[in-house]
CSV table of C-alpha atoms in Angstrom, one decimal:
chain,number,residue,atom,x,y,z
A,1,UNK,CA,-96.4,57.7,35.5
A,2,UNK,CA,-95.5,54.9,38.0
A,3,UNK,CA,-96.3,52.2,35.5
A,4,UNK,CA,-94.3,54.0,32.8
A,5,UNK,CA,-91.3,54.2,35.2
A,6,UNK,CA,-91.6,50.5,36.0
A,7,UNK,CA,-91.7,49.7,32.3
A,8,UNK,CA,-88.6,51.7,31.6
A,9,UNK,CA,-86.8,50.0,34.5
A,10,UNK,CA,-87.7,46.5,33.2
A,11,UNK,CA,-86.6,47.6,29.7
A,12,UNK,CA,-83.3,48.8,31.2
A,13,UNK,CA,-82.7,45.6,33.1
A,14,UNK,CA,-83.5,43.5,30.0
A,15,UNK,CA,-81.1,45.6,27.9
A,16,UNK,CA,-78.3,45.2,30.5
A,17,UNK,CA,-78.9,41.5,30.7
A,18,UNK,CA,-78.8,41.2,26.9
A,19,UNK,CA,-75.5,43.1,26.7
A,20,UNK,CA,-74.0,40.9,29.4
A,21,UNK,CA,-75.0,37.7,27.4
A,22,UNK,CA,-73.5,39.1,24.2
A,23,UNK,CA,-70.3,40.1,26.0
A,24,UNK,CA,-70.0,36.8,27.7
A,25,UNK,CA,-70.7,34.8,24.6
A,26,UNK,CA,-68.3,36.9,22.5
A,27,UNK,CA,-65.3,36.4,24.6
A,28,UNK,CA,-65.6,32.7,25.4
A,29,UNK,CA,-63.9,31.5,22.3
A,30,UNK,CA,-61.1,34.0,22.7
A,31,UNK,CA,-60.6,33.0,26.2
A,32,UNK,CA,-60.3,29.4,25.3
A,33,UNK,CA,-57.8,30.2,22.5
A,34,UNK,CA,-55.7,32.3,24.9
A,35,UNK,CA,-55.7,29.5,27.6
A,36,UNK,CA,-54.6,26.9,25.1
A,37,UNK,CA,-51.9,29.1,23.8
A,38,UNK,CA,-50.6,30.0,27.3
A,39,UNK,CA,-50.7,26.2,28.2
A,40,UNK,CA,-48.6,25.3,25.2
A,41,UNK,CA,-46.1,28.0,25.9
A,42,UNK,CA,-45.9,27.0,29.6
A,43,UNK,CA,-45.3,23.3,28.6
A,44,UNK,CA,-42.5,24.5,26.2
A,45,UNK,CA,-40.6,26.3,29.0
């Protein structure tokens, strides 16, 4: 049972890590676009 519990914990950690990687990769282009947009608006003011 201990080995099974360790295996499940490792799977959980891998899943959380994969979700974080996807979330970070997904929002990078949107953040770059938003930063450029706000920079242009700020320079226009």
